[in-house]
CSV table of C-alpha atoms in Angstrom, one decimal:
chain,number,residue,atom,x,y,z
S,1097,MET,CA,127.8,95.1,110.8
S,1098,ARG,CA,128.5,92.2,108.5
S,1099,ILE,CA,127.9,91.8,104.8
S,1100,ALA,CA,125.0,89.5,103.7
S,1101,THR,CA,123.0,88.5,100.7
S,1102,MET,CA,119.6,87.0,100.0
S,1103,THR,CA,119.5,83.3,99.0
S,1104,SER,CA,117.9,84.5,95.7
S,1105,LEU,CA,121.4,85.6,94.5
S,1106,PHE,CA,121.7,82.4,92.5
S,1107,ARG,CA,118.1,81.4,92.1
S,1108,GLU,CA,117.2,82.6,88.6
S,1109,GLN,CA,118.5,80.6,85.6
S,1110,ARG,CA,119.1,82.6,82.5
S,1111,GLY,CA,116.8,81.8,79.6
S,1112,THR,CA,114.7,79.2,81.4
S,1113,ASP,CA,111.8,78.9,83.9
S,1114,GLU,CA,114.0,76.7,86.0
S,1115,TYR,CA,115.2,77.8,89.4
S,1116,MET,CA,118.0,76.8,91.8
S,1117,SER,CA,117.1,75.0,95.0
S,1118,TYR,CA,117.6,76.8,98.3
S,1119,ILE,CA,120.4,74.5,99.4
S,1120,ASP,CA,122.3,74.8,96.2
S,1121,SER,CA,122.0,78.6,96.3
S,1122,MET,CA,123.0,78.7,100.0
S,1123,ARG,CA,126.1,76.7,99.2
S,1124,ARG,CA,127.2,79.0,96.4
S,1125,CYS,CA,126.4,82.2,98.4
S,1126,LYS,CA,128.6,80.7,101.2
S,1127,ALA,CA,131.4,79.9,98.7
S,1128,ALA,CA,131.3,83.5,97.4
S,1129,GLY,CA,131.9,84.9,100.9
S,1130,PHE,CA,128.4,85.3,102.4
S,1131,ASP,CA,128.2,83.5,105.7
S,1132,ILE,CA,125.3,85.7,106.7
S,1133,GLN,CA,122.1,85.3,104.5
S,1134,ASP,CA,118.6,86.5,104.1
S,1135,PHE,CA,116.1,83.6,103.4
S,1136,ASN,CA,114.1,84.9,100.5
S,1137,MET,CA,110.7,83.2,100.1
S,1138,CYS,CA,109.1,85.7,97.6
S,1139,ALA,CA,108.9,83.1,94.8
S,1140,MET,CA,106.4,81.1,96.9
S,1141,LEU,CA,103.8,83.4,95.4
S,1142,ARG,CA,104.6,81.9,92.0
S,1143,ARG,CA,104.5,78.4,93.4
S,1144,LYS,CA,108.1,77.9,92.3
S,1145,THR,CA,109.9,76.7,95.5
S,1146,GLU,CA,110.3,73.4,97.3
S,1147,LEU,CA,108.5,75.1,100.2
S,1148,ASN,CA,105.2,75.2,98.2
S,1149,ASN,CA,104.9,71.4,98.5
S,1150,ASP,CA,103.0,69.5,101.2
S,1151,ASP,CA,106.3,68.4,102.8
S,1152,TRP,CA,107.4,72.0,103.3
S,1153,MET,CA,108.4,71.5,107.0
S,1154,LYS,CA,110.6,68.5,106.0
S,1155,GLN,CA,112.2,70.7,103.4
S,1156,ALA,CA,112.7,73.5,105.9
S,1157,ASP,CA,114.3,71.0,108.3
S,1158,LYS,CA,116.8,70.0,105.5
S,1159,ILE,CA,117.6,73.7,104.8
S,1160,ARG,CA,118.2,74.4,108.5
S,1161,ASP,CA,120.4,71.3,108.9
S,1162,GLU,CA,122.5,72.3,105.8
S,1163,ALA,CA,122.8,75.9,107.1
S,1164,GLU,CA,124.2,74.6,110.4
S,1165,LYS,CA,126.7,72.3,108.6
S,1166,LEU,CA,127.8,75.2,106.4
S,1167,GLY,CA,128.0,77.7,109.2
S,1168,ILE,CA,125.3,80.0,107.6
S,1169,GLU,CA,123.3,82.4,109.8
S,1170,PHE,CA,120.0,83.6,108.6
S,1171,VAL,CA,119.5,87.1,110.0
S,1172,GLN,CA,116.6,88.2,107.9
S,1173,SER,CA,113.9,86.6,105.7
S,1174,HIS,CA,111.6,88.0,103.0
S,1175,PRO,CA,108.2,86.4,103.1
S,1176,PRO,CA,106.0,86.7,100.0
S,1177,TYR,CA,104.5,90.1,99.3
S,1178,ARG,CA,101.4,91.1,97.5
S,1179,PRO,CA,102.3,91.9,93.8
S,1180,ASN,CA,100.8,95.3,93.9
S,1181,LYS,CA,99.8,98.0,96.4
S,1182,TYR,CA,96.3,96.6,97.0
S,1183,GLY,CA,95.4,95.1,100.3
S,1184,TYR,CA,93.5,92.2,98.8
S,1185,PHE,CA,93.6,89.8,95.9
S,1186,LYS,CA,90.8,89.6,93.4
S,1187,THR,CA,89.5,86.2,94.4
S,1188,GLU,CA,89.0,84.5,97.8
S,1189,GLU,CA,91.1,81.5,96.6
S,1190,GLU,CA,94.1,83.8,95.8
S,1191,GLU,CA,93.6,85.5,99.2
S,1192,GLU,CA,93.6,82.2,101.1
S,1193,PHE,CA,96.6,80.9,99.2
S,1194,PHE,CA,98.5,84.1,100.1
S,1195,LYS,CA,97.5,83.9,103.8
S,1196,GLU,CA,98.8,80.3,103.9
S,1197,ILE,CA,102.2,81.0,102.3
S,1198,THR,CA,102.6,84.0,104.6
S,1199,ARG,CA,101.8,81.9,107.6
S,1200,ARG,CA,104.2,79.2,106.3
S,1201,SER,CA,107.0,81.7,105.7
S,1202,ILE,CA,106.8,83.0,109.3
S,1203,VAL,CA,106.9,79.5,110.7
S,1204,ILE,CA,109.9,78.7,108.5
S,1205,SER,CA,111.6,81.9,109.6
S,1206,GLY,CA,111.3,80.8,113.2
S,1207,MET,CA,112.7,77.3,112.3
S,1208,LEU,CA,115.7,79.0,110.7
S,1209,GLY,CA,116.4,81.3,113.6
S,1210,VAL,CA,115.6,84.5,111.6
S,1211,LYS,CA,115.7,87.7,113.6
S,1212,TRP,CA,113.6,89.9,111.3
S,1213,ALA,CA,111.0,89.0,108.7
S,1214,VAL,CA,110.4,91.8,106.2
S,1215,LEU,CA,106.8,92.7,105.1
S,1216,HIS,CA,105.5,95.2,102.5
S,1217,PRO,CA,102.9,97.6,103.8
S,1218,VAL,CA,99.7,97.8,101.8
S,1219,THR,CA,97.6,100.8,100.5
S,1220,GLU,CA,93.9,101.3,100.9
S,1221,CYS,CA,92.6,102.3,97.4
S,1222,VAL,CA,89.3,100.5,97.1
S,1223,LYS,CA,87.1,102.0,99.9
S,1224,THR,CA,88.9,105.3,99.7
S,1225,GLU,CA,92.2,106.8,98.5
S,1226,TYR,CA,94.9,109.0,100.0
S,1227,ASN,CA,93.5,108.5,103.5
S,1228,PHE,CA,96.2,108.0,106.1
S,1229,GLU,CA,93.9,106.6,108.8
S,1230,ALA,CA,92.3,104.2,106.3
S,1231,ASP,CA,95.8,103.0,105.2
S,1232,LEU,CA,96.9,102.5,108.8
S,1233,ALA,CA,93.7,100.6,109.7
S,1234,LEU,CA,94.0,98.3,106.6
S,1235,ASN,CA,97.6,97.4,107.5
S,1236,HIS,CA,96.5,96.4,111.0
S,1237,GLU,CA,93.7,94.4,109.5
S,1238,ILE,CA,96.0,92.6,107.2
S,1239,PHE,CA,99.1,92.2,109.4
S,1240,ASP,CA,98.0,92.0,113.1
S,1241,GLU,CA,97.6,88.2,112.9
S,1242,VAL,CA,101.0,87.9,111.1
S,1243,VAL,CA,102.7,90.0,113.8
S,1244,GLU,CA,101.1,87.9,116.5
S,1245,LEU,CA,102.3,84.7,114.9
S,1246,ALA,CA,105.8,86.1,114.4
S,1247,MET,CA,106.0,87.0,118.1
S,1248,LYS,CA,105.0,83.4,118.9
S,1249,GLU,CA,107.8,82.1,116.6
S,1250,LYS,CA,110.3,84.6,118.1
S,1251,VAL,CA,110.7,86.5,114.9
S,1252,GLY,CA,110.7,90.3,114.6
S,1253,ILE,CA,108.6,92.0,111.9
S,1254,ALA,CA,110.3,94.8,109.9
S,1255,PHE,CA,108.0,96.8,107.6
S,1256,GLU,CA,109.8,97.9,104.4
S,1257,ASN,CA,109.7,101.5,103.0
S,1258,MET,CA,107.9,101.4,99.7
S,1259,ALA,CA,108.3,103.4,96.6
S,1260,ASP,CA,105.6,105.1,94.6
S,1261,ARG,CA,105.2,103.7,91.1
S,1262,ASP,CA,103.1,103.9,88.0
S,1263,SER,CA,102.2,107.5,89.0
S,1264,SER,CA,100.5,106.1,92.0
S,1265,ARG,CA,101.0,106.6,95.7
S,1266,ARG,CA,102.0,103.8,98.0
S,1267,PHE,CA,101.5,103.8,101.7
S,1268,GLY,CA,104.8,103.4,103.5
S,1269,ALA,CA,106.9,105.3,101.0
S,1270,THR,CA,107.6,108.1,103.4
S,1271,ALA,CA,109.5,108.0,106.7
S,1272,HIS,CA,106.5,109.6,108.5
S,1273,GLU,CA,104.1,106.9,107.4
S,1274,LEU,CA,106.5,104.1,108.4
S,1275,ILE,CA,107.1,105.7,111.8
S,1276,GLU,CA,103.3,106.0,112.5
S,1277,LEU,CA,102.8,102.3,111.4
S,1278,ILE,CA,105.7,101.0,113.5
S,1279,ASP,CA,104.9,103.0,116.6
S,1280,SER,CA,101.2,102.0,116.5
S,1281,TYR,CA,102.3,98.5,117.5
S,1282,HIS,CA,104.0,99.7,120.7
S,1283,ASP,CA,106.5,96.8,120.5
S,1284,GLU,CA,110.2,96.9,119.9
S,1285,ARG,CA,109.9,93.6,118.0
S,1286,VAL,CA,108.2,95.6,115.2
S,1287,GLY,CA,110.6,97.8,113.3
S,1288,ILE,CA,111.6,99.0,109.8
S,1289,CYS,CA,113.5,97.4,106.9
S,1290,TRP,CA,115.1,100.3,105.1
S,1291,ASP,CA,115.4,99.7,101.3
S,1292,THR,CA,118.1,102.1,100.0
S,1293,GLY,CA,116.9,101.8,96.4
S,1294,HIS,CA,113.3,102.7,97.3
S,1295,ALA,CA,114.4,105.7,99.3
S,1296,ASN,CA,116.5,106.9,96.3
S,1297,ARG,CA,113.4,106.9,94.1
S,1298,ILE,CA,111.3,108.9,96.6
S,1299,TYR,CA,113.7,111.4,98.2
S,1300,ILE,CA,116.1,114.0,96.7
S,1301,ASP,CA,118.2,113.3,99.8
S,1302,PRO,CA,117.7,109.6,100.5
S,1303,VAL,CA,119.8,109.6,103.7
S,1304,ALA,CA,117.7,112.3,105.5
S,1305,PRO,CA,114.8,110.0,106.2
S,1306,MET,CA,117.2,107.4,107.6
S,1307,LYS,CA,118.0,109.9,110.3
S,1308,GLU,CA,114.3,110.5,110.8
S,1309,VAL,CA,113.4,106.9,111.4
S,1310,GLY,CA,116.6,106.3,113.4
S,1311,LYS,CA,116.9,103.2,115.6
S,1312,ARG,CA,113.6,101.9,114.2
S,1313,ILE,CA,115.7,100.5,111.4
S,1314,LYS,CA,116.2,96.8,112.3
S,1315,ALA,CA,117.0,95.4,108.8
S,1316,LEU,CA,118.3,96.6,105.4
S,1317,HIS,CA,117.8,95.9,101.8
S,1318,ILE,CA,121.0,97.3,100.2
S,1319,ASN,CA,120.8,98.1,96.5
S,1320,ASP,CA,121.4,101.0,94.1
S,1321,ASN,CA,119.6,102.7,91.2
S,1322,HIS,CA,119.5,105.9,89.3
S,1323,GLY,CA,116.5,107.4,91.0
S,1324,ASP,CA,113.7,106.3,88.7
S,1325,LYS,CA,113.5,102.5,88.4
S,1326,ASP,CA,113.9,99.7,91.0
S,1327,GLU,CA,117.0,98.4,89.3
S,1328,HIS,CA,118.5,96.5,92.3
S,1329,LEU,CA,122.1,97.3,91.3
S,1330,LEU,CA,125.2,96.8,93.3
S,1331,PRO,CA,126.3,99.8,95.4
S,1332,PHE,CA,128.2,102.4,93.4
S,1333,GLU,CA,126.5,101.4,90.1
S,1334,GLY,CA,123.8,104.0,90.6
S,1335,THR,CA,123.5,107.5,92.2
S,1336,ILE,CA,123.3,106.8,95.9
S,1337,SER,CA,126.0,108.3,98.1
S,1338,TRP,CA,127.2,105.3,99.9
S,1339,GLU,CA,129.7,107.2,101.9
S,1340,GLN,CA,126.7,109.1,103.5
S,1341,VAL,CA,124.6,106.0,103.9
S,1342,MET,CA,127.3,104.2,105.9
S,1343,LYS,CA,127.9,107.3,108.0
S,1344,VAL,CA,124.3,107.6,108.9
S,1345,LEU,CA,124.0,103.9,109.8
S,1346,VAL,CA,126.8,104.4,112.3
S,1347,GLU,CA,125.2,107.6,113.6
S,1348,ILE,CA,121.8,106.0,114.3
S,1349,GLY,CA,123.4,103.0,116.0
S,1350,TYR,CA,122.2,100.4,113.5
S,1351,GLU,CA,122.8,97.0,115.0
S,1352,GLY,CA,121.9,94.7,112.1
S,1353,ASP,CA,123.8,93.7,109.0
S,1354,LEU,CA,124.2,95.0,105.4
S,1355,VAL,CA,121.9,92.7,103.4
S,1356,TYR,CA,122.0,92.8,99.7
S,1357,GLU,CA,118.8,92.8,97.6
S,1358,ILE,CA,120.5,92.8,94.2
S,1359,LYS,CA,119.8,91.4,90.8
S,1360,THR,CA,123.4,91.2,89.7
S,1361,ASN,CA,123.1,87.5,88.9
S,1362,ASN,CA,119.6,87.3,87.5
S,1363,TYR,CA,120.7,87.5,83.9
S,1364,MET,CA,124.2,86.1,84.2
S,1365,PRO,CA,125.1,82.8,82.6
S,1366,ASP,CA,125.8,80.2,85.3
S,1367,GLY,CA,129.5,80.2,84.5
S,1368,LEU,CA,129.8,83.8,85.5
S,1369,LYS,CA,127.6,83.8,88.6
S,1370,ASP,CA,130.2,82.7,91.1
S,1371,GLN,CA,132.6,85.4,89.9
S,1372,THR,CA,130.0,88.2,90.1
S,1373,ALA,CA,128.9,87.0,93.5
S,1374,ARG,CA,132.5,87.2,94.8
S,1375,PHE,CA,132.8,90.7,93.4
S,1376,ALA,CA,129.6,91.6,95.2
S,1377,ALA,CA,131.1,90.4,98.5
S,1378,GLU,CA,134.2,92.5,97.8
S,1379,VAL,CA,132.0,95.6,97.3
S,1380,GLY,CA,130.3,94.8,100.6
S,1381,ARG,CA,133.6,94.6,102.4
S,1382,TYR,CA,134.5,98.0,100.9
S,1383,LEU,CA,131.2,99.4,102.2
S,1384,LEU,CA,132.0,98.1,105.7
S,1385,SER,CA,135.4,99.8,105.5
S,1386,LEU,CA,133.6,103.2,105.2
S,1387,CYS,CA,132.4,102.7,108.8
S,1388,LYS,CA,135.9,103.0,110.2
């Protein structure tokens, strides 16, 4: 295992609507000690990336070339996700836009050599509610074309464990639901991205479900919280037992990397971001030492 971070670690600019470009963020992540990165494209939904423009393939080429120069490896990506648990947007225009940026994100993942693109499962709550078969069917309706495209682009798909919120159930929050979804594809190129923070909000013992899903875990979103909100803290800033998490990852034979999904820098002044990113890398190295 190696320590990694999302390219979004430097993206947000305190007090403004401005954002840092992918290349500038990649460079600063690299300087902080992250040679391995997750290419985060979630902000495409807000139309706030250079990949939203008509020349998106040219921009992706530039990003790939810069990554090669810097010696950066993209092991994961995070395509845009629907902003709530619903399977569909309210308008056809919004739905078509989302389908396009999802398609675009998978193609870009392939261009960058990404191993696993992470998707959020959706929940059927229009035609019916709390119906497992309906949830499973809706996810196939929404994602089968995406999975097919990913296979063509030589990118694996990892469905992420969700977390219930706003007193409302979300499909994919439990290990059982994820196992049923993953296994229904009958393809080793479809697996699970385990979000440690989400599990800590759902389970009293958040490492037990990791054992249950086992080797289906192909990717990770490493973050901490106090069990109620999705805080995206650095490990050891919340209540997760990281000693146990690392032990289980070794036990199940996890073959991927430790990929941060943290908001450590979201509200930091720019002058402090490099320092906090270096500290995050140091915390990651300590996590890896727990595997020995």
